[in-house]
Short mmCIF file of C-alpha atoms and ligand atoms in Angstrom, two decimals:
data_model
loop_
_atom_site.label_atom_id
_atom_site.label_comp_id
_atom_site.label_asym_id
_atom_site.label_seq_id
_atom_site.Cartn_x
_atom_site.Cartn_y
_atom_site.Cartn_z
CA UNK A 1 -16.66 20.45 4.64
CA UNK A 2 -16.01 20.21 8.56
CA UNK A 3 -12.77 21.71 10.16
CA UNK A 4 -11.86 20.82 13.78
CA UNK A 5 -11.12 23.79 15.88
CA UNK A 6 -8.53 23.07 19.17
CA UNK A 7 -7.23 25.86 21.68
CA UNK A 8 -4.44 24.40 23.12
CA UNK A 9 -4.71 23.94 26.81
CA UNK A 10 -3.15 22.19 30.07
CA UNK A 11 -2.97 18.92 30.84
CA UNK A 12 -5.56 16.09 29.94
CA UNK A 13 -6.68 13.60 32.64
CA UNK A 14 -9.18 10.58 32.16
CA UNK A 15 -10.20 7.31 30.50
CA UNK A 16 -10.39 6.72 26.47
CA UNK A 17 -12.32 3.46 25.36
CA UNK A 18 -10.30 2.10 22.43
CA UNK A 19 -12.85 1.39 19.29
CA UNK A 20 -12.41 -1.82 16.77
CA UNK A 21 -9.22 -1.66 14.44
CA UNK A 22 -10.71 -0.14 11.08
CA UNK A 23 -8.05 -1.99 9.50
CA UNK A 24 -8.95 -5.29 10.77
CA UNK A 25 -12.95 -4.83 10.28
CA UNK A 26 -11.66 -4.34 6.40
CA UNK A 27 -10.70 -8.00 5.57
CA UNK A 28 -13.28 -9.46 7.97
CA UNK A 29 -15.92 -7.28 5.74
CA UNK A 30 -15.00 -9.08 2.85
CA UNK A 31 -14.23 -12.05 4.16
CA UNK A 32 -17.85 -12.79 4.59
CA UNK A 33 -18.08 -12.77 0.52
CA UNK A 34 -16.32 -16.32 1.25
CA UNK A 35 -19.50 -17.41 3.96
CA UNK A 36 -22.70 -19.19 3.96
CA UNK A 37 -25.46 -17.58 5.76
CA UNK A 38 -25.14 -14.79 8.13
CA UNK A 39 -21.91 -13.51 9.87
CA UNK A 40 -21.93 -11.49 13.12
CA UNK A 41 -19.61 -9.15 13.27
CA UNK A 42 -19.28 -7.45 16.61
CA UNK A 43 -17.02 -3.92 17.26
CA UNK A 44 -17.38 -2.39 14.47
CA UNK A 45 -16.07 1.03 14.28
CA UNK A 46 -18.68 3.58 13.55
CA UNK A 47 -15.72 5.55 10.74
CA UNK A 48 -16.26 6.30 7.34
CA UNK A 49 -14.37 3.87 5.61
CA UNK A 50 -16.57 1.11 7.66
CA UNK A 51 -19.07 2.52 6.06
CA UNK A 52 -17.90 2.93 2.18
CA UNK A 53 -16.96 -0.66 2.59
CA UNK A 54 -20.51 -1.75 4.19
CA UNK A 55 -21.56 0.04 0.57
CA UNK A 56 -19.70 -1.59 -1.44
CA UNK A 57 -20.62 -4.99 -0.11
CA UNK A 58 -24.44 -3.63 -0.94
CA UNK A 59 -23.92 -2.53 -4.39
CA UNK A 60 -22.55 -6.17 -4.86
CA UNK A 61 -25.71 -7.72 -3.13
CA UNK A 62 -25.07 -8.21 0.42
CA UNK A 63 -27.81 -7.37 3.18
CA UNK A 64 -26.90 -5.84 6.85
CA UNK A 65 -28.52 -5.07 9.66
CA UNK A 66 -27.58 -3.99 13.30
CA UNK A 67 -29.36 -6.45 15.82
CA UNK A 68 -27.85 -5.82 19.41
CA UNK A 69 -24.38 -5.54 19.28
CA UNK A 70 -23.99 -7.51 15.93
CA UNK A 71 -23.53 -6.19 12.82
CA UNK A 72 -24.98 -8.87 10.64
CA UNK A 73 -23.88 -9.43 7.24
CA UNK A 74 -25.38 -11.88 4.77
CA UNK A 75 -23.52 -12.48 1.05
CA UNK A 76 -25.48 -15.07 0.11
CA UNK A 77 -27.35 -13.19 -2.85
CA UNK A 78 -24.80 -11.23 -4.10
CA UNK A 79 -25.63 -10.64 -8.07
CA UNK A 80 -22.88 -8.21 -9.04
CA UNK A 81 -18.72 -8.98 -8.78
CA UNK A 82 -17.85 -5.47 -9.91
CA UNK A 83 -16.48 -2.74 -7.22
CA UNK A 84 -16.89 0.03 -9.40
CA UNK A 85 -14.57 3.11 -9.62
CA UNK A 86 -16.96 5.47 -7.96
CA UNK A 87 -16.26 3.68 -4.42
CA UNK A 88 -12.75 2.26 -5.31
CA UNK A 89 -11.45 6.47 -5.68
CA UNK A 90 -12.85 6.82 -2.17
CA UNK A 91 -10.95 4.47 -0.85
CA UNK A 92 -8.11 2.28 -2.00
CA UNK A 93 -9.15 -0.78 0.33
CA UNK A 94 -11.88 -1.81 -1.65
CA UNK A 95 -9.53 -4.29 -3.27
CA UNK A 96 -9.81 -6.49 -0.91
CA UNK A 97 -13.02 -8.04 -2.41
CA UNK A 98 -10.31 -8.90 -5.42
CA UNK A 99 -9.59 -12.77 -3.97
CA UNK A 100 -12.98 -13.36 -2.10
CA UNK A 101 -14.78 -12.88 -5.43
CA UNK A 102 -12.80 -14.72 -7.71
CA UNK A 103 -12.55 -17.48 -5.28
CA UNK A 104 -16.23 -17.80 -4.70
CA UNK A 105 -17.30 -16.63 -8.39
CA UNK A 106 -14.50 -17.13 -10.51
CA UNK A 107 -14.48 -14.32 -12.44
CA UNK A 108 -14.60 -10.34 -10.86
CA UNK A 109 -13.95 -6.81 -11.70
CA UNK A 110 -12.20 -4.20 -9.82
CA UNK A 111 -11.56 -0.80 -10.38
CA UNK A 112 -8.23 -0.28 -10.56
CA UNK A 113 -6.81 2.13 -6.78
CA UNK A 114 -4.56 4.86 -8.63
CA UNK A 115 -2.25 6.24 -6.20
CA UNK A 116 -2.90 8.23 -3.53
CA UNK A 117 -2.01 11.07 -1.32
CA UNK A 118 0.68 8.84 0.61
CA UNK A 119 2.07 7.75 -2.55
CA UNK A 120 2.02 5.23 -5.91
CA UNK A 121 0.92 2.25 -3.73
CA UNK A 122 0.47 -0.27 -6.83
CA UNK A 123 -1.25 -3.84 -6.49
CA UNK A 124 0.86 -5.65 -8.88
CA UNK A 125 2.07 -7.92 -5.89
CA UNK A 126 -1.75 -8.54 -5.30
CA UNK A 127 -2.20 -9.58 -9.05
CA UNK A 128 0.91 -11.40 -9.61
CA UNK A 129 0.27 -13.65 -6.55
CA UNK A 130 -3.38 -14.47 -7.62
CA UNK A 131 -1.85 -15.52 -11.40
CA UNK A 132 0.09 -17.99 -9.78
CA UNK A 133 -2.71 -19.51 -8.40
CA UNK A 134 -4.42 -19.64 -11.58
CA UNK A 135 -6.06 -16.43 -12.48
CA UNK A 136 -6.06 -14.60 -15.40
CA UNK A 137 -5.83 -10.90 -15.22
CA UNK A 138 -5.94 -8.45 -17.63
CA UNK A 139 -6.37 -4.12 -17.24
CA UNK A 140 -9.17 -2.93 -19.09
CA UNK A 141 -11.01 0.24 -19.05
CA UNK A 142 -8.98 1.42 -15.79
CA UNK A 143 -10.58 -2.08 -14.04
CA UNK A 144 -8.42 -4.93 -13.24
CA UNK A 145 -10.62 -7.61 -14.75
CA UNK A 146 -9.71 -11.31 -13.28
CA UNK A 147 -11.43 -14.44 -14.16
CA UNK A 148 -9.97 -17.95 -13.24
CA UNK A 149 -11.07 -20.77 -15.54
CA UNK A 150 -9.77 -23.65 -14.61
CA UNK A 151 -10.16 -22.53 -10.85
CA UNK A 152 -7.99 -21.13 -7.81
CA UNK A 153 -5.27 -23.54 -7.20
CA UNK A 154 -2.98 -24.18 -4.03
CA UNK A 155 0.50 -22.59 -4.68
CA UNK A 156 3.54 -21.33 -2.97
CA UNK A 157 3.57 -17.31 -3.15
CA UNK A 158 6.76 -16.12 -1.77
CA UNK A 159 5.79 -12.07 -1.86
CA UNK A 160 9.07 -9.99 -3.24
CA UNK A 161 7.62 -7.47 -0.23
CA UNK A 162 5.52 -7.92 2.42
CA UNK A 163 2.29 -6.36 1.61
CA UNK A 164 -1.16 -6.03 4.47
CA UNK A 165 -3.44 -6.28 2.19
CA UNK A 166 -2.14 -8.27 -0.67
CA UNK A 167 -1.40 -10.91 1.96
CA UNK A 168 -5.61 -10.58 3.09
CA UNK A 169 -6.27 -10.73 -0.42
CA UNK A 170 -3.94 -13.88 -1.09
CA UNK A 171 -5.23 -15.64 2.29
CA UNK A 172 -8.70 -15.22 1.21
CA UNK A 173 -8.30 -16.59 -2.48
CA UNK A 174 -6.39 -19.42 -0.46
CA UNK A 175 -9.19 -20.55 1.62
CA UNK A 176 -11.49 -21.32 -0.85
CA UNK A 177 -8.71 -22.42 -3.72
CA UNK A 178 -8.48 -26.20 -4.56
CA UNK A 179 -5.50 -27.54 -2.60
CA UNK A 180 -3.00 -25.93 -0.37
CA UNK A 181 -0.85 -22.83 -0.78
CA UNK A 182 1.92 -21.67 1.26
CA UNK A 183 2.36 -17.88 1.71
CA UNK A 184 6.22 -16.88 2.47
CA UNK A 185 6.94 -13.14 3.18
CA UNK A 186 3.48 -12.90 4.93
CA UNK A 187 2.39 -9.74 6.71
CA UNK A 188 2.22 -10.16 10.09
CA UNK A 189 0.41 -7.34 11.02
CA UNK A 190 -2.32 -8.18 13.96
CA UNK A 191 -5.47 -7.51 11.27
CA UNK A 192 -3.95 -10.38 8.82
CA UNK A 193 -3.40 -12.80 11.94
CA UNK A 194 -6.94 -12.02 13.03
CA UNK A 195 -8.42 -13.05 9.34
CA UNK A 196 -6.69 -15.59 9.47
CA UNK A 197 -8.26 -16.77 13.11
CA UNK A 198 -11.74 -16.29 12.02
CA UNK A 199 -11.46 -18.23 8.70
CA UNK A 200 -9.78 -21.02 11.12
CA UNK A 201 -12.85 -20.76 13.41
CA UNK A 202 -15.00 -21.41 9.92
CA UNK A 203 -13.16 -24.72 9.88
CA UNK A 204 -10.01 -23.26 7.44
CA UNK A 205 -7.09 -25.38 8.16
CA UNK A 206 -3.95 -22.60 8.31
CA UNK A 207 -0.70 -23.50 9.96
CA UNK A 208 2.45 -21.30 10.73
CA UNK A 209 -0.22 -18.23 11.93
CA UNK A 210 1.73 -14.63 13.28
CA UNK A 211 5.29 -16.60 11.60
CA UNK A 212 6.59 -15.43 7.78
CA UNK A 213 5.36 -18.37 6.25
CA UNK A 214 1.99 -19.92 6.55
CA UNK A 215 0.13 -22.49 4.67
CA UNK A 216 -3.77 -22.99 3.84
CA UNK A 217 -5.68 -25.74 3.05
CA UNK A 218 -8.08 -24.43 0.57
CA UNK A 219 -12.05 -25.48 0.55
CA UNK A 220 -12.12 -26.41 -2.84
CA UNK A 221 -15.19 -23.53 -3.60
CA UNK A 222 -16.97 -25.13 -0.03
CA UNK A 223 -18.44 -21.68 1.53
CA UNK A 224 -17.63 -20.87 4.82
CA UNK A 225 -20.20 -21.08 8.18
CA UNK A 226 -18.43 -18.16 9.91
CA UNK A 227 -18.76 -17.76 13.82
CA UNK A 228 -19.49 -14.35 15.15
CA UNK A 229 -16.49 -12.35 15.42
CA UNK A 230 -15.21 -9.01 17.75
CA UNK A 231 -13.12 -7.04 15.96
CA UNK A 232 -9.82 -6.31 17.57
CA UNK A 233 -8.92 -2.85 19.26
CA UNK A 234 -7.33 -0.40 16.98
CA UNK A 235 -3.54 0.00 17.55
CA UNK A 236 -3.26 3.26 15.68
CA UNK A 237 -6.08 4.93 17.15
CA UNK A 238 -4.88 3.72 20.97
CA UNK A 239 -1.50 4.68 19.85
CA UNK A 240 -2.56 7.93 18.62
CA UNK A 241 -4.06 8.90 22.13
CA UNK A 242 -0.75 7.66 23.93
CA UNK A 243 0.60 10.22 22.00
CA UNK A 244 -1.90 12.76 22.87
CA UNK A 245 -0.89 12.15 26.50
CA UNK A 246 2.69 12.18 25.96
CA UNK A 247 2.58 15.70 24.16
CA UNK A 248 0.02 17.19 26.94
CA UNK A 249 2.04 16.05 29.74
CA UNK A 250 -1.03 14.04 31.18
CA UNK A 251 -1.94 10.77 32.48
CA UNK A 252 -4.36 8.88 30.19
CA UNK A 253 -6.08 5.18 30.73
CA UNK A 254 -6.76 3.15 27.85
CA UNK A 255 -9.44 0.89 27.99
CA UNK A 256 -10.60 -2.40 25.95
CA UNK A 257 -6.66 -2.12 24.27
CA UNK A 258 -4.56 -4.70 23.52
CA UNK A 259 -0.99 -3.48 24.42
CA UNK A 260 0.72 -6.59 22.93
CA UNK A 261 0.17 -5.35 20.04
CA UNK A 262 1.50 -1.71 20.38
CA UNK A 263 5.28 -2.79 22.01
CA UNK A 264 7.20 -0.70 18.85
CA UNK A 265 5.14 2.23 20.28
CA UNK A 266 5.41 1.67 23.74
CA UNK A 267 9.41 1.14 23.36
CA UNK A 268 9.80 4.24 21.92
CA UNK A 269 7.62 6.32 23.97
CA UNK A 270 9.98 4.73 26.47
CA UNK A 271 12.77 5.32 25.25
CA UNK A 272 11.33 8.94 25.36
CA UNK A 273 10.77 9.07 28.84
CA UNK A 274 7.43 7.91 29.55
CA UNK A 275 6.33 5.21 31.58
CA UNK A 276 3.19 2.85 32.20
CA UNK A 277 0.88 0.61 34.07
CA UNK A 278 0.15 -2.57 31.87
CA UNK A 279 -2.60 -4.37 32.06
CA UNK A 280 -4.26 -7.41 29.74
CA UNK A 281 -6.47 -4.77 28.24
CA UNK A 282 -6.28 -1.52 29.31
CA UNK A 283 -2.90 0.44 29.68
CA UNK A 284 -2.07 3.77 31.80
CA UNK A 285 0.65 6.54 30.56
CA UNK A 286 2.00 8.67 32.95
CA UNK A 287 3.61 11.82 31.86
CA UNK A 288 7.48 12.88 32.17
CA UNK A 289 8.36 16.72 32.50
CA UNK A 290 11.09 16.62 29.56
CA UNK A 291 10.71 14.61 26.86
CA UNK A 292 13.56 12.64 25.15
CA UNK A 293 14.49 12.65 21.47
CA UNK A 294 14.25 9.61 20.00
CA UNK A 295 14.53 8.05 16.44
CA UNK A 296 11.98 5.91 14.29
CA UNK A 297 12.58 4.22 11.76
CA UNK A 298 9.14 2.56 10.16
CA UNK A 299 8.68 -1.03 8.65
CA UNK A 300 6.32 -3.79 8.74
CA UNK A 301 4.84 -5.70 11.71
CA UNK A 302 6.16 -6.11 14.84
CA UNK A 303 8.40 -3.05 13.88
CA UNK A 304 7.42 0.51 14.12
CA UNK A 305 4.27 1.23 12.15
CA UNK A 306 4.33 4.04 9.63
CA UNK A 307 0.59 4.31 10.65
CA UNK A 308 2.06 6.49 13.58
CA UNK A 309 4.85 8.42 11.93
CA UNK A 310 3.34 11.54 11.48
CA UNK A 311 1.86 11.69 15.03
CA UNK A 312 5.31 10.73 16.35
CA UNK A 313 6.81 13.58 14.57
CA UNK A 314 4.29 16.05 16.63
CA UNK A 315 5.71 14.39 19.70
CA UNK A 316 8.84 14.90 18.38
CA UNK A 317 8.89 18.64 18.77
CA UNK A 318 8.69 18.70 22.04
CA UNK A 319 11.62 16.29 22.67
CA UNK A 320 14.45 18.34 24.25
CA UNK A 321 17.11 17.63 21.19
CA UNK A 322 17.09 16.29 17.65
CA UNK A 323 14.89 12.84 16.36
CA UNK A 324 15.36 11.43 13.20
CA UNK A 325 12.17 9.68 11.59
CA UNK A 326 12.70 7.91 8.67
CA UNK A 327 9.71 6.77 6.57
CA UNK A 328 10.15 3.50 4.69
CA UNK A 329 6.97 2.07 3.42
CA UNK A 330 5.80 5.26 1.58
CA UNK A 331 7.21 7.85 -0.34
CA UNK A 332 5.62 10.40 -0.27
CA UNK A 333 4.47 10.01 3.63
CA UNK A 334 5.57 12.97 4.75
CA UNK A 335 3.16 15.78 4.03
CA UNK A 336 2.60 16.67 7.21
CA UNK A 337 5.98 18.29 7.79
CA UNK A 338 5.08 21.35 5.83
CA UNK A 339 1.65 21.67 8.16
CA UNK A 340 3.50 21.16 11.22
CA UNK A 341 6.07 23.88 10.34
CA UNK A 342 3.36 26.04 10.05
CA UNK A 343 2.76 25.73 13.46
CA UNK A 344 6.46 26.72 14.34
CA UNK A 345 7.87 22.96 14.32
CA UNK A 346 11.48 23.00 13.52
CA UNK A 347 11.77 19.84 10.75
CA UNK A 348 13.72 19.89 8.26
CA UNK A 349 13.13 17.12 5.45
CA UNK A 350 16.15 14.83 3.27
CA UNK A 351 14.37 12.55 1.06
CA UNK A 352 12.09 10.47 3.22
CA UNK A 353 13.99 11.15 6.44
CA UNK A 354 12.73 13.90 8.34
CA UNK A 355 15.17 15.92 11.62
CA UNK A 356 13.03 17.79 14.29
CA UNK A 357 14.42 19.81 16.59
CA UNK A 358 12.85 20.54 19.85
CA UNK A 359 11.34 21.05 22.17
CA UNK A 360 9.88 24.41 20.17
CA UNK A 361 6.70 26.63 21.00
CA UNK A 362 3.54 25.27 18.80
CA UNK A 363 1.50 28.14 17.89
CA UNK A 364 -1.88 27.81 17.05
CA UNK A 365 -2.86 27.99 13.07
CA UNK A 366 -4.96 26.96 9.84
CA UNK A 367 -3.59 23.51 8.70
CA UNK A 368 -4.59 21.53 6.58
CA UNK A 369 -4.81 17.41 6.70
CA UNK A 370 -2.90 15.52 4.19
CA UNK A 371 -3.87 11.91 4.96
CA UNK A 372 -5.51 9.97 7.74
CA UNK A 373 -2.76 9.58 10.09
CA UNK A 374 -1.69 13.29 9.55
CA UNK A 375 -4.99 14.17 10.45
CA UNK A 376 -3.93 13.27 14.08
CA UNK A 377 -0.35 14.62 13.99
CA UNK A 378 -2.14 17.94 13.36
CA UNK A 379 -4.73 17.33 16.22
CA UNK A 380 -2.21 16.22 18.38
CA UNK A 381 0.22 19.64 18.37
CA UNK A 382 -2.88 21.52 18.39
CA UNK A 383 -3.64 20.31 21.81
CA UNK A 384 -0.92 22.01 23.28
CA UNK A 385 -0.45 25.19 20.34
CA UNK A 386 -0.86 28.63 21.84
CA UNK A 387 -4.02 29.73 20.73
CA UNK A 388 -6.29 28.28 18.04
CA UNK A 389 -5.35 25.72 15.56
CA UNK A 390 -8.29 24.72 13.19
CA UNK A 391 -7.30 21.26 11.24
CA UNK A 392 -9.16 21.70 7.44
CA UNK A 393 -10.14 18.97 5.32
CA UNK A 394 -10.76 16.21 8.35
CA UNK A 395 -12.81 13.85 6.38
CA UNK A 396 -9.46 12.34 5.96
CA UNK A 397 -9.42 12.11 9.81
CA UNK A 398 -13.03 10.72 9.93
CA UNK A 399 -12.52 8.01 7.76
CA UNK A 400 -10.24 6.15 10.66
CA UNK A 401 -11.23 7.81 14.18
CA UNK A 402 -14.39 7.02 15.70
CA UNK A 403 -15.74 10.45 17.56
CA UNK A 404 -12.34 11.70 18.17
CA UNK A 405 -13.56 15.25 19.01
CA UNK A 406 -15.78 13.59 21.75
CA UNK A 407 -13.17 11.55 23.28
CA UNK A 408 -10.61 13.99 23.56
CA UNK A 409 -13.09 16.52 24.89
CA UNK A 410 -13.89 13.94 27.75
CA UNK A 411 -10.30 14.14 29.17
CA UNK A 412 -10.69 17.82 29.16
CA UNK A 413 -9.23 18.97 25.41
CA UNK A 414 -10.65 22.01 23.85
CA UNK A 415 -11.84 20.76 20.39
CA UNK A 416 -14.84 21.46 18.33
CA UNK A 417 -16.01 20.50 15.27
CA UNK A 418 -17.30 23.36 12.87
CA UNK A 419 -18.38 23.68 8.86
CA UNK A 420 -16.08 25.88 6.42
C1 UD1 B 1 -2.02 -1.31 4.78
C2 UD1 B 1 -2.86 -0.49 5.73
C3 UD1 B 1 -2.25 0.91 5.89
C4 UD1 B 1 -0.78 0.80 6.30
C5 UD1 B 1 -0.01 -0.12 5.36
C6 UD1 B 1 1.41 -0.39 5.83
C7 UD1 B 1 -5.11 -1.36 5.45
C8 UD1 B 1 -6.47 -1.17 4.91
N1 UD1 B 1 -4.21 -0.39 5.21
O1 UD1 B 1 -2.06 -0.67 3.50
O2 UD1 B 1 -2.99 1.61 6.91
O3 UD1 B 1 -0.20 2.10 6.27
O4 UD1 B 1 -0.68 -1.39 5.24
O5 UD1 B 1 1.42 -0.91 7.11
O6 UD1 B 1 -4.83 -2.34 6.12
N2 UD1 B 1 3.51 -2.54 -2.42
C9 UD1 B 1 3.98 -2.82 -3.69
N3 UD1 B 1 3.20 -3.59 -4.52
C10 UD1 B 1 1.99 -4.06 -4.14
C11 UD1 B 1 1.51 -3.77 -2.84
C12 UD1 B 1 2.31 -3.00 -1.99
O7 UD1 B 1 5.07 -2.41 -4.06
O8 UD1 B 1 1.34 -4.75 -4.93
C13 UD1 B 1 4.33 -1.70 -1.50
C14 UD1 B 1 3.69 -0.37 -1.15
O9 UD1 B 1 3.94 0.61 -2.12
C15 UD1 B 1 4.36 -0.06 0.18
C16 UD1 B 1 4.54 -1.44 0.81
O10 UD1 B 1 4.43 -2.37 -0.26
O11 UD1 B 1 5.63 0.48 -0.02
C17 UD1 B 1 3.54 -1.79 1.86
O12 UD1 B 1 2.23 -1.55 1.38
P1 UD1 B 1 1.00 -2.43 1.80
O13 UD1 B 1 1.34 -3.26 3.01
O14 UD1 B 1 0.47 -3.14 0.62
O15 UD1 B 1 -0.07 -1.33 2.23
P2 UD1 B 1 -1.62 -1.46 2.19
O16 UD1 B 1 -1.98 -2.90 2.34
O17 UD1 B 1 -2.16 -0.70 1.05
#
């Protein structure tokens, strides 16, 4: 198992090139179960969860190979509808091939996610949606097992809570249903709006696109002639490094970003103190000498993202004063407090609300990731702990961040990667 080692240092100057959104190359993955012929998929993030998926779409059938800067997916032999449990347990998103399946081959089976370390995180909304549009589901043998007889029909879901990737799942049983369904409570989220682009540039009729509601005309079983698509940049992981240069005190340039679609982050890092240059696609932080306090509170799409909680809560430490962060979508999100108090943050933790008190002196320890975006949080008050922090159990971390140790080293961090 790898560890990252960091000595905290001084300030971090440079560029960072933002990678594809893991979390949008996800859905477009298994949106090509619903194409005919090849799909191009350009931007895809070299992570490990890329790649878990890119196996699962092979142990169903698919081929891919790189040509250029394509990543070239066919799904036009597939001969197996089962995601089996040994790839589901690795990771949860593998039930997003749930609607593309049925739709295409009416009948699928799907290893049921259990929960996880962020909490429960049941599917039932996922199910319940795809009954209505005329599947039958039943649990057996830990797999959800979901056939539709008669066919996917058209229907109005109105989702009791907005889910990201119940509403992929939904939009891609939709496009190939009979008839047309309208989806109320939709996520919003920038990787759902950009599924829902590339099935309209297949020729997918979808109306009310980025709104609450949205409506698509299903195929009727037609496959899908997908254009090539570029996966967008990844909010978290440009987020993430905002943070980086807000705890370091530095002046960072994003590149290949898209900062419409981090204005919850950017508006509190304002509120915060920092400032920026704004481009279409690239974005500059400059550094203020005391931090604010500020207080998050996270929910869906265009709101705060809970995706960057835990490395606001690093930032946090340093704020001269209290922040309250509360945590929303998960319950058990909040792991990370008990690392970062290790290093000498100053949290203290009511329910799903957490109160940090800065700004306090990191110093340097063994911590140990929790979850993907805790990963960071950890990375990120390493970079300025006194002394040597070494971050255990990142394969949680490398299952989102595309070489993080090599970017951050670029703009002058201190970070290694070494084997337990
Ligand atoms: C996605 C993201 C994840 C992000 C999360 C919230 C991917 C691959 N992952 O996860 O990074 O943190 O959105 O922005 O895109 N819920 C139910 N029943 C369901 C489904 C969800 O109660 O059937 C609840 C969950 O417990 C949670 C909330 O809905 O409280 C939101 O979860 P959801 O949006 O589904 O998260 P994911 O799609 O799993």
């Amino acid at each position: 198992m790898d560890f990252i080692e960091i000595v905290g240092n001084g300030p971090l100057h440079g560029e960072i090139s933002i990678s594809g959104a893991k979390n949008a190359a996800l859905p477009i993955l298994a949106a090509t179960i619903l194409a005919k012929g090849n799909v191009c998929v350009k931007n895809l993030p070299d992570v490990k969860d890329i790649k878990t998926f890119l196996k699962l779409l092979d142990l169903l059938g698919s081929t891919h190979e790189e040509v250029g800067d394509c990543f070239v997916i066919n799904t036009t032999n597939l001969n197996s509808t089962t995601a089996t449990y040994d790839i589901v347990k690795t990771m949860r998103a593998s039930i997003l091939v749930l609607g593309p399946l049925l739709a295409r081959f009416g009948e699928c089976r799907v290893s049921l996610p259990g929960g996880c370390a962020i909490g429960q995180r049941p599917v039932g909304l996922h199910l319940k949606a795809l009954e209505q549009m005329g599947a039958v589901i039943t649990i057996e043998n830990g797999y959800i097992h979901a056939t539709a007889p008669k066919g996917l029909h058209g229907k109005v879901i109105v989702f009791d809570k907005i889910t990201v990737t119940g509403s992929e799942n939904v939009i891609m049983a939709a496009a190939l249903a009979k008839g047309t369904s309208k989806i109320v409570n939709v996520a919003k989220e920038p990787e759902v709006v950009q599924l829902c682009q590339m099935l309209q540039s297949a020729g997918v009729v979808i109306r009310g696109l980025g709104s609450d509601e949205i409506e698509i005309e299903g195929t009727d079983g037609r496959l899908l002639e997908i254009p090539d698509i570029t996966v967008i940049p990844d909010r978290i992981e440009a987020g993430t490094y905002l943070c980086a240069a807000a705890i370091s005190k530095s002046t960072l340039t994003l590149k290949k970003v898209q900062p419409l679609h981090l204005e919850a982050v950017i508006q509190k890092l304002e509120e915060m103190g920092l400032s920026f240059d704004i481009g279409s696609d690239t974005m500059t932080i400059y550094p203020v000498e005391k931090l604010k306090p500020v207080d998050i509170v996270t929910t869906e799409y265009p709101g705060f993202p809970t995706d960057m909680q835990a490395q606001f809560m690093a930032l946090a430490t340093q704020a001269e004063g209290v922040s309250v962060i509360e945590e929303r979508l998960f319950e058990n999100r909040l792991m990370h407090v008990s690392e970062l108090q290790r290093l000498g943050a100053k949290i203290k933790l009511k329910g799903h609300t957490a109160t940090v008190t800065g700004p306090c002196e990191l110093q340097g320890s063994d911590v140990m990731a929790t979850d993907l975006r805790a990963s960071s949080a950890l990375v990120l008050a390493g970079l300025i702990a006194k002394g040597i922090t070494r971050v255990h159990r990142i394969y949680h971390l490398d299952r989102g961040y595309e070489r993080l140790e090599e970017k951050l080293s670029n703009i002058g961090a201190n970070i290694t990667r070494g084997k337990e």
